PDB file of C-alpha atoms in Angstrom:
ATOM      1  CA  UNK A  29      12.656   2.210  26.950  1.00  0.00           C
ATOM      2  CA  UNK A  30      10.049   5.211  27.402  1.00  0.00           C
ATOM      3  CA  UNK A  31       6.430   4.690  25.628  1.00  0.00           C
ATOM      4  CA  UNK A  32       7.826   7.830  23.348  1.00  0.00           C
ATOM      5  CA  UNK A  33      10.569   6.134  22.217  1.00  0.00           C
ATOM      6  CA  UNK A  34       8.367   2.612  21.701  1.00  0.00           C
ATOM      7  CA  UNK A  35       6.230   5.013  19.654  1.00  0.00           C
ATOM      8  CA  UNK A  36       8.899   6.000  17.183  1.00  0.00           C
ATOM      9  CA  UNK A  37      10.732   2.818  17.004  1.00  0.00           C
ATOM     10  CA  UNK A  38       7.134   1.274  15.298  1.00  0.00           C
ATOM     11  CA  UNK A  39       6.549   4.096  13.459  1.00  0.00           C
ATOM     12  CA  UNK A  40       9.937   4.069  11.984  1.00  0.00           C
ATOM     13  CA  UNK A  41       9.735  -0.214  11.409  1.00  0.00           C
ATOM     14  CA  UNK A  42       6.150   1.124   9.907  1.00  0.00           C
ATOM     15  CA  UNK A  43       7.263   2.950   7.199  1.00  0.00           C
ATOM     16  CA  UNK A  44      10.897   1.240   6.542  1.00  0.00           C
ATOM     17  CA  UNK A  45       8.474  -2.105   5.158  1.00  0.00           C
ATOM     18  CA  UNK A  46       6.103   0.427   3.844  1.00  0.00           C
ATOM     19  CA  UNK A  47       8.858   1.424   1.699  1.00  0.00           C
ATOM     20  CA  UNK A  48      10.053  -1.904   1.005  1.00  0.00           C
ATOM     21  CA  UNK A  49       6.525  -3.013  -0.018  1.00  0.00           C
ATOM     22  CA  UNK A  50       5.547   0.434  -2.049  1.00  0.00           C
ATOM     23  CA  UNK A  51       9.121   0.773  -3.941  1.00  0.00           C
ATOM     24  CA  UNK A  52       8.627  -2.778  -5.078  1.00  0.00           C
ATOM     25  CA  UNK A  53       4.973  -2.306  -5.983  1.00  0.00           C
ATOM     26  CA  UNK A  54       6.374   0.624  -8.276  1.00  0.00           C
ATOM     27  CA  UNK A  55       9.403  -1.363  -9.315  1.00  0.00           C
ATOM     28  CA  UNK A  56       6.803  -4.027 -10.621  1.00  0.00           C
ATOM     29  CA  UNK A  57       4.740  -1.368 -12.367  1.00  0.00           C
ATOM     30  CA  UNK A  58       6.789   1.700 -13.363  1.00  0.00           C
ATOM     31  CA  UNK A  59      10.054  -0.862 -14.380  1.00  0.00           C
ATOM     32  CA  UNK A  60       9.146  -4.707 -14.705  1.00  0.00           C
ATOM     33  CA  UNK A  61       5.970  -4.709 -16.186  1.00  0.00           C
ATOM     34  CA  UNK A  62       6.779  -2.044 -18.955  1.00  0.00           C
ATOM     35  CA  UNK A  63       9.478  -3.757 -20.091  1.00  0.00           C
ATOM     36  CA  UNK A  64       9.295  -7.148 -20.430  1.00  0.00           C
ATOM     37  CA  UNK A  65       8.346  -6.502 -24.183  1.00  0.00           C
ATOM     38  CA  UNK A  66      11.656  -5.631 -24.855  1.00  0.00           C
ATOM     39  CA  UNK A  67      13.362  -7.990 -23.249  1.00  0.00           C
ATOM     40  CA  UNK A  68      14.613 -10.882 -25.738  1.00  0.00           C
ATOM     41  CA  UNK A  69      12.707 -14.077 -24.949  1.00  0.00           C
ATOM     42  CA  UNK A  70      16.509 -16.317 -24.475  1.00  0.00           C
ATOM     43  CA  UNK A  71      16.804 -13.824 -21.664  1.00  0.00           C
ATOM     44  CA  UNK A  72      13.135 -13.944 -20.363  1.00  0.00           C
ATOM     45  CA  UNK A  73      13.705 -16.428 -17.806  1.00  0.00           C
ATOM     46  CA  UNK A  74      16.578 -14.005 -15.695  1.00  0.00           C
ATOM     47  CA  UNK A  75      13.172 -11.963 -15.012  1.00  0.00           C
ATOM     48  CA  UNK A  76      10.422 -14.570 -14.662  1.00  0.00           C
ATOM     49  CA  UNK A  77      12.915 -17.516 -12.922  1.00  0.00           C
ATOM     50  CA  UNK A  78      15.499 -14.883 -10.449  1.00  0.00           C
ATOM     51  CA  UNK A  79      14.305 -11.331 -10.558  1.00  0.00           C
ATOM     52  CA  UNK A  80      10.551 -11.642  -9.810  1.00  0.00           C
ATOM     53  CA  UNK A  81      10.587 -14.455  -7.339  1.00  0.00           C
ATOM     54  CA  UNK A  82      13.370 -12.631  -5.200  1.00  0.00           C
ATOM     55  CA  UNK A  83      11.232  -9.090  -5.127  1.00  0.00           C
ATOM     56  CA  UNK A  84       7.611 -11.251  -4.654  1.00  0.00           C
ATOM     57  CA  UNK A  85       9.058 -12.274  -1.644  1.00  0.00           C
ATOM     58  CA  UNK A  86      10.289  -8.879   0.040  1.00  0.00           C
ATOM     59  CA  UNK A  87       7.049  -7.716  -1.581  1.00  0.00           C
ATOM     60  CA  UNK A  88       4.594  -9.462   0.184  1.00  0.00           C
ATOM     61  CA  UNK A  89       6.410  -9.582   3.640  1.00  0.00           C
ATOM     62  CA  UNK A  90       6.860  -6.024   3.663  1.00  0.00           C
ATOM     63  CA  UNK A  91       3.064  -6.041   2.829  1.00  0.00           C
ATOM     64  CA  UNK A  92       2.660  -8.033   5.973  1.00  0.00           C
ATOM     65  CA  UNK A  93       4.844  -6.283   8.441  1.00  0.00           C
ATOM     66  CA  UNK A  94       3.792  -2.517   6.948  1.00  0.00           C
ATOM     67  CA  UNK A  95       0.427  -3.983   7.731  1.00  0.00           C
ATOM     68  CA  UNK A  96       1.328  -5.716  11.282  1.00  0.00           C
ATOM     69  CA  UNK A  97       2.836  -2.449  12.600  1.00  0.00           C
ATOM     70  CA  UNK A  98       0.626  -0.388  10.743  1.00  0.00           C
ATOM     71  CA  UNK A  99      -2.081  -1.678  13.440  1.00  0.00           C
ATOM     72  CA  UNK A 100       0.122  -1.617  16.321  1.00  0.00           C
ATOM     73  CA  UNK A 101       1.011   1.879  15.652  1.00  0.00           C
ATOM     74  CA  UNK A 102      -2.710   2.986  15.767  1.00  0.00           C
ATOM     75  CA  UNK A 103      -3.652   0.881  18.578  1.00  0.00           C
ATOM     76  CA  UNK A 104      -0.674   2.723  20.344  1.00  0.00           C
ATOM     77  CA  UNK A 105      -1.824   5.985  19.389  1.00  0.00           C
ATOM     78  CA  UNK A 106      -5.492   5.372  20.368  1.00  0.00           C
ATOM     79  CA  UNK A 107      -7.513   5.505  16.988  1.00  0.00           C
ATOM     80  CA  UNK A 108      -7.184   1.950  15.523  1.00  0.00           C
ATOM     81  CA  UNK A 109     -11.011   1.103  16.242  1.00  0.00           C
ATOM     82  CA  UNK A 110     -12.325   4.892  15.714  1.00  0.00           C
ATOM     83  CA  UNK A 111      -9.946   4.886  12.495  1.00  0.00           C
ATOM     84  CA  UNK A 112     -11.388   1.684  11.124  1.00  0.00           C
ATOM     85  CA  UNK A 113     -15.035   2.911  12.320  1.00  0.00           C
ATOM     86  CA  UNK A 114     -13.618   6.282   9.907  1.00  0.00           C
ATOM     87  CA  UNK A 115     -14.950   8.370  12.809  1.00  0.00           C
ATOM     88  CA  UNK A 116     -11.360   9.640  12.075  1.00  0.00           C
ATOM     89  CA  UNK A 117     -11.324  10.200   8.457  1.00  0.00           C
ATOM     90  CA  UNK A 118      -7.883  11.782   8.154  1.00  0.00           C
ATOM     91  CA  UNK A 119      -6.448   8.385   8.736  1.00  0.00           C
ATOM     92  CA  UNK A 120      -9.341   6.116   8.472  1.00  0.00           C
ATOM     93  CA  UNK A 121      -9.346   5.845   4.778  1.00  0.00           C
ATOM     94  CA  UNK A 122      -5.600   5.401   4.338  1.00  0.00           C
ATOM     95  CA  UNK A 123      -5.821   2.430   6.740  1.00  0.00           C
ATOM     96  CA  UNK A 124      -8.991   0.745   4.508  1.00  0.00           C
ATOM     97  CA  UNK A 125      -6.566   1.353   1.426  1.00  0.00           C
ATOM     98  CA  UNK A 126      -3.578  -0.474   2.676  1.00  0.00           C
ATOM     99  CA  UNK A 127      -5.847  -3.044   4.299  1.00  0.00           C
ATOM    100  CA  UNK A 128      -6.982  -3.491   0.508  1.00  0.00           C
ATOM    101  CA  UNK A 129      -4.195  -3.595  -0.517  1.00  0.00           C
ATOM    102  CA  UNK A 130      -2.222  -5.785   1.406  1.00  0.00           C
ATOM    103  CA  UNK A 131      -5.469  -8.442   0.958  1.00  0.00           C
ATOM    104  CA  UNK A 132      -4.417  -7.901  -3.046  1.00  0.00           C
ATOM    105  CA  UNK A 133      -0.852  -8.877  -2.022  1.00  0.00           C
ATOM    106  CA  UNK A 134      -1.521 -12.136  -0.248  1.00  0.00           C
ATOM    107  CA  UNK A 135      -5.224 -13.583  -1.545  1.00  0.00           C
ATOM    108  CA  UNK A 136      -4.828 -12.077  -5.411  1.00  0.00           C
ATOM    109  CA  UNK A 137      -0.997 -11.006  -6.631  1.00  0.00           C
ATOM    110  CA  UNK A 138       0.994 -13.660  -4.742  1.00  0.00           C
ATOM    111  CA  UNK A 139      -1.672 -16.957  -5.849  1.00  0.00           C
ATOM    112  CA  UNK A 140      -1.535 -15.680  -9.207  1.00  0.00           C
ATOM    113  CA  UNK A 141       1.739 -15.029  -9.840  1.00  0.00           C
ATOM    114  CA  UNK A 142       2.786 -18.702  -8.566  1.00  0.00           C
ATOM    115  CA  UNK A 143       0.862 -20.129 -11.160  1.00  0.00           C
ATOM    116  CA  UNK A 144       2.416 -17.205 -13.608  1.00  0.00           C
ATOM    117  CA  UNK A 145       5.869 -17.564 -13.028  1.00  0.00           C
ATOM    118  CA  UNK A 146       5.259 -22.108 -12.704  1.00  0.00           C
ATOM    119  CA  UNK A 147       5.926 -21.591  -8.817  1.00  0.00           C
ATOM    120  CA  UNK A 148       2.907 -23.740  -8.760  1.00  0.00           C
ATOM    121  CA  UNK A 149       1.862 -26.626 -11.230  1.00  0.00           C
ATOM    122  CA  UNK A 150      -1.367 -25.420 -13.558  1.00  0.00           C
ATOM    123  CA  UNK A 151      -2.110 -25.915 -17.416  1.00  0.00           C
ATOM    124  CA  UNK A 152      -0.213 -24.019 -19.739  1.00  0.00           C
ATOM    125  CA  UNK A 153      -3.465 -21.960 -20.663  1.00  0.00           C
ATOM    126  CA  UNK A 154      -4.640 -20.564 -16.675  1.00  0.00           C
ATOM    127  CA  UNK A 155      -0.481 -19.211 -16.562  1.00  0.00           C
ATOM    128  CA  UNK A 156      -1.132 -16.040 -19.649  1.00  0.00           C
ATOM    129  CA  UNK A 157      -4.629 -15.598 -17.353  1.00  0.00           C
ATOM    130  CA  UNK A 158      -3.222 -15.512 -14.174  1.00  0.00           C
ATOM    131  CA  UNK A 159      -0.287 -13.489 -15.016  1.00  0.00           C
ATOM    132  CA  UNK A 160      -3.362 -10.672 -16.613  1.00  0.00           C
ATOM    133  CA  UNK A 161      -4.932 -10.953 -13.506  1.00  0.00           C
ATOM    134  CA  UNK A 162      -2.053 -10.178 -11.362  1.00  0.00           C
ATOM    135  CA  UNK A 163      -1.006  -7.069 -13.653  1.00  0.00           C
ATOM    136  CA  UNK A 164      -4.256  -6.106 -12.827  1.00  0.00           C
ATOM    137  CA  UNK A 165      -4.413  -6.223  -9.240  1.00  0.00           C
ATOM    138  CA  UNK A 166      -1.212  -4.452  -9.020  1.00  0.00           C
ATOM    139  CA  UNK A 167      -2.123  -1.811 -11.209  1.00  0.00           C
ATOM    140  CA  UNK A 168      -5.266  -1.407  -8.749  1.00  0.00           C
ATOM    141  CA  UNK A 169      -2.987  -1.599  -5.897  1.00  0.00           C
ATOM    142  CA  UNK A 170      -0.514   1.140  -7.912  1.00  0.00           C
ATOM    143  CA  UNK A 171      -3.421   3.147  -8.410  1.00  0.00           C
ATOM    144  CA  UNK A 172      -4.799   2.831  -4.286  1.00  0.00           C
ATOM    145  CA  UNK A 173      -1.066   3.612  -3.386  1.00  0.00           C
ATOM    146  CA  UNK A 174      -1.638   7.191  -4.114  1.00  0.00           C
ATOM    147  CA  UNK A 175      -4.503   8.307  -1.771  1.00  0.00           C
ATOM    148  CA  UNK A 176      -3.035   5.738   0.539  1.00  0.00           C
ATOM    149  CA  UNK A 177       0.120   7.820   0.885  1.00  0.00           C
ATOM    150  CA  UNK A 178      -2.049  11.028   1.039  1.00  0.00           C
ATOM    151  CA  UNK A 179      -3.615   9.491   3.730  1.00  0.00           C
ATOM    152  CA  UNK A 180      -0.763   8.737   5.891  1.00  0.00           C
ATOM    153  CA  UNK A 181       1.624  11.449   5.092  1.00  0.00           C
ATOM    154  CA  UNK A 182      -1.657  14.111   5.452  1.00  0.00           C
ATOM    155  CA  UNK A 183      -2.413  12.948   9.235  1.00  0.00           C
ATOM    156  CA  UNK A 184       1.402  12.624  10.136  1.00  0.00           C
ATOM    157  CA  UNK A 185       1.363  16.487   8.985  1.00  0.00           C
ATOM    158  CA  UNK A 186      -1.819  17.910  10.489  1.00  0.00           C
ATOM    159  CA  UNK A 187      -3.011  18.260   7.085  1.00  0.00           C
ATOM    160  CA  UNK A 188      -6.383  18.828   7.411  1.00  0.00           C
TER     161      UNK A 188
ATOM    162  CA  UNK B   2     -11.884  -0.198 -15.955  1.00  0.00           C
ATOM    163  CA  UNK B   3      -9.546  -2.720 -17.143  1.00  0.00           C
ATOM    164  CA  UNK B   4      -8.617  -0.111 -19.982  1.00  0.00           C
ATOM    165  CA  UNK B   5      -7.363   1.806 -17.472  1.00  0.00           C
ATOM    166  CA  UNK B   6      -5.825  -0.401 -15.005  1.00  0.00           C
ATOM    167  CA  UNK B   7      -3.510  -1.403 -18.330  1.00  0.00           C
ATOM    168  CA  UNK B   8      -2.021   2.023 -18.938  1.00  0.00           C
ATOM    169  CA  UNK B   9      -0.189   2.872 -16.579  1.00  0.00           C
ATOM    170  CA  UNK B  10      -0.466   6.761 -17.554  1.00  0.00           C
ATOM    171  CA  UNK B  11      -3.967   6.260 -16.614  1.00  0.00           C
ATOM    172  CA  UNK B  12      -3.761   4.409 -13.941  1.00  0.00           C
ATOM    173  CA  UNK B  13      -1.799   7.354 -12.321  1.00  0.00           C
ATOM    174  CA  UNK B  14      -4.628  10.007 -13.081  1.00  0.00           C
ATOM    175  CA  UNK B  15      -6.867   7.625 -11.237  1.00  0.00           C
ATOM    176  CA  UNK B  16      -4.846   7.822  -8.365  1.00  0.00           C
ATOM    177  CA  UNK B  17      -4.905  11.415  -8.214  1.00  0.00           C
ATOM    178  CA  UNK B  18      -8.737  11.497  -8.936  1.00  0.00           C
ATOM    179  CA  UNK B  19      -9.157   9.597  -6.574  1.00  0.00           C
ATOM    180  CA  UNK B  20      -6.949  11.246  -3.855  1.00  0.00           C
ATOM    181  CA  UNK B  21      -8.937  14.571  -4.447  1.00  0.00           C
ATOM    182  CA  UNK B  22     -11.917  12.967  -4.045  1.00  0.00           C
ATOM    183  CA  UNK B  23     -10.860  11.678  -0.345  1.00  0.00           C
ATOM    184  CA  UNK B  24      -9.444  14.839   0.645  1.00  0.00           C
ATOM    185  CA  UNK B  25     -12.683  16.687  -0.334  1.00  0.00           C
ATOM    186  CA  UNK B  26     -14.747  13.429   1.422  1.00  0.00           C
ATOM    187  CA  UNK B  27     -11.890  13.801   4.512  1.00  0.00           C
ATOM    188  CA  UNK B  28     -12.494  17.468   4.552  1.00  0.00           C
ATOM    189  CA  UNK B  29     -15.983  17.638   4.810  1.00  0.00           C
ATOM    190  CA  UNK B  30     -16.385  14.611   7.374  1.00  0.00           C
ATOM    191  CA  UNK B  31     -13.673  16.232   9.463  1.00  0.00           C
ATOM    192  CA  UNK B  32     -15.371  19.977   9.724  1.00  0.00           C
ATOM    193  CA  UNK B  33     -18.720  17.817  10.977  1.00  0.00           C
ATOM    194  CA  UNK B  34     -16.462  15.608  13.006  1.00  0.00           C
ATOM    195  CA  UNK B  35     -16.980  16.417  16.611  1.00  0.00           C
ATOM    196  CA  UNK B  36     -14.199  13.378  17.285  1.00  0.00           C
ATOM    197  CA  UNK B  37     -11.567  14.521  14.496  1.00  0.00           C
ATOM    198  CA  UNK B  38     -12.071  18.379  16.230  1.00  0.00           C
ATOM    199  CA  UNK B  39     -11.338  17.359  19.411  1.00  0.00           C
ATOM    200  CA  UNK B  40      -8.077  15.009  17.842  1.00  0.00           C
ATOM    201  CA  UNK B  41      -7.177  18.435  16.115  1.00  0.00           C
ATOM    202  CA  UNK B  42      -7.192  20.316  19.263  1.00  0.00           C
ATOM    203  CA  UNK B  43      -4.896  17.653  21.177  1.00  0.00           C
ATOM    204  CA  UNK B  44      -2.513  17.238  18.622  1.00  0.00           C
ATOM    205  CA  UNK B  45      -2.094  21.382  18.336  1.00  0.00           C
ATOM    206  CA  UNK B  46      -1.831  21.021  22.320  1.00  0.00           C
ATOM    207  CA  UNK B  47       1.228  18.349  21.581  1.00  0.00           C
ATOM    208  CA  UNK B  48       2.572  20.869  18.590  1.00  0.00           C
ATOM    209  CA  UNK B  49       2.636  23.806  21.245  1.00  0.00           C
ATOM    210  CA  UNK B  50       4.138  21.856  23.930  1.00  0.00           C
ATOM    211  CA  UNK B  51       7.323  20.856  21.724  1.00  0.00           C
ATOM    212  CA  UNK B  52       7.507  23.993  20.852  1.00  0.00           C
TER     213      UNK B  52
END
C-alpha cells in the first residue's frame, strides 16, 4: 500500500465519521429538537426510549473516530503540532473547533443526555435541567460546526 | 447567549458571524505567516506537478 494511498484511505475514513457525526448533530438540531413539541406525549417515548439512544450512539463514536483520524491525518501530512500551535491558521482553527466540539460530545451532551433520556438514575427534577443543558451544548456545537467546516473544506481547497 | 443558542435561526447567523470573522483572522495571520507562505508555495508545487 503506497503512503499516497494510506493518505487517502484516512482522509476518506476522516470525513465518512465526520459525516456521520455532523448529519446527526443537524438531525438533532434542524429535525429532533424542533419537533418534539408536536409530537403527542403517548408517542413521546418512540423518540426519547428508540430514536435518540440509537443516533447518541453513532453520534458520539463518529465524534471519536472523526476526531481519532482527524489527528492521524495531520500528523501524516506534517502540521498536527504547527496546526494546534495555529502557526497554520488555515487549518489550525478548524482543528480547535472540532476538538471543542468533540469534548461537548463526550464530557457535556452524552452525561447529560443519560440522565435526560433515564439512561442513568437521577431525581426527576436534574432530568428537565440536564436535557436544557444538552440542547444547549449542541446548539453551541451546531453553531461551531459552521466555521469548522469552513475550516476544513477552505485548506482542502487552497482557499486562502 | 442562551437566547441565541435556543433559536435555532440565530444560532445559524452566529455560525456565519463567526466564520467571517476566522476567515478575516485566517487571512490576515496567513499574509504575515512566513510558515503558511512557504505551505502555500509547496502545495502550488504539488497542484503543478498533477497537473
Amino acid at each position: 500500500m503506497s503512503d499516497q494511498f494510506l493518505l487517502f484511505l484516512v482522509r476518506y475514513l476522516h470525513v465518512i465519521s465526520g459525516v456521520m457525526w455532523i448529519g446527526l448533530l443537524w438531525y438533532f438540531n434542524f429535525v429532533q429538537i424542533p419537533n418534539m413539541g408536536k409530537i403527542p406525549d403517548e408517542q413521546k417515548p418512540a423518540i426519547s426510549k428508540v430514536i435518540a439512544p440509537e443516533a447518541l450512539f453513532w453520534f458520539r463514536w463518529g465524534a471519536a473516530f472523526t476526531v481519532l483520524f482527524g489527528l492521524i491525518l495531520a500528523w501524516m501530512n506534517g502540521y498536527l503540532v504547527d496546526a494546534l500551535l495555529l502557526k497554520v491558521p488555515e487549518i489550525g482553527f478548524g482543528m480547535w473547533l472540532g476538538l471543542i466540539m468533540a469534548f461537548n460530545v463526550w464530557f457535556v451532551i452524552w452525561p447529560k443526555q443519560q440522565i435526560a433520556l433515564g439512561i442513568k438514575e437521577a431525581d426527576a427534577d436534574a432530568k428537565p435541567k440536564a436535557a436544557r443543558t444538552a440542547m444547549l451544548f449542541s446548539r453551541t456545537n451546531t453553531m461551531l460546526s459552521i466555521p469548522m467546516l469552513f475550516s476544513m473544506v477552505s485548506m482542502q481547497n487552497n482557499f486562502y | 447567549m442562551s437566547k441565541i443558542l435556543e433559536s435555532l435561526p440565530l444560532t445559524i447567523v452566529a455560525g456565519v458571524v463567526l466564520t467571517v470573522i476566522m476567515a478575516f483572522l485566517t487571512d490576515s495571520m496567513t499574509s504575515s505567516s512566513g510558515l503558511s507562505g512557504a505551505m502555500k508555495d509547496a502545495q502550488g508545487q504539488i497542484s503543478d506537478m498533477t497537473k
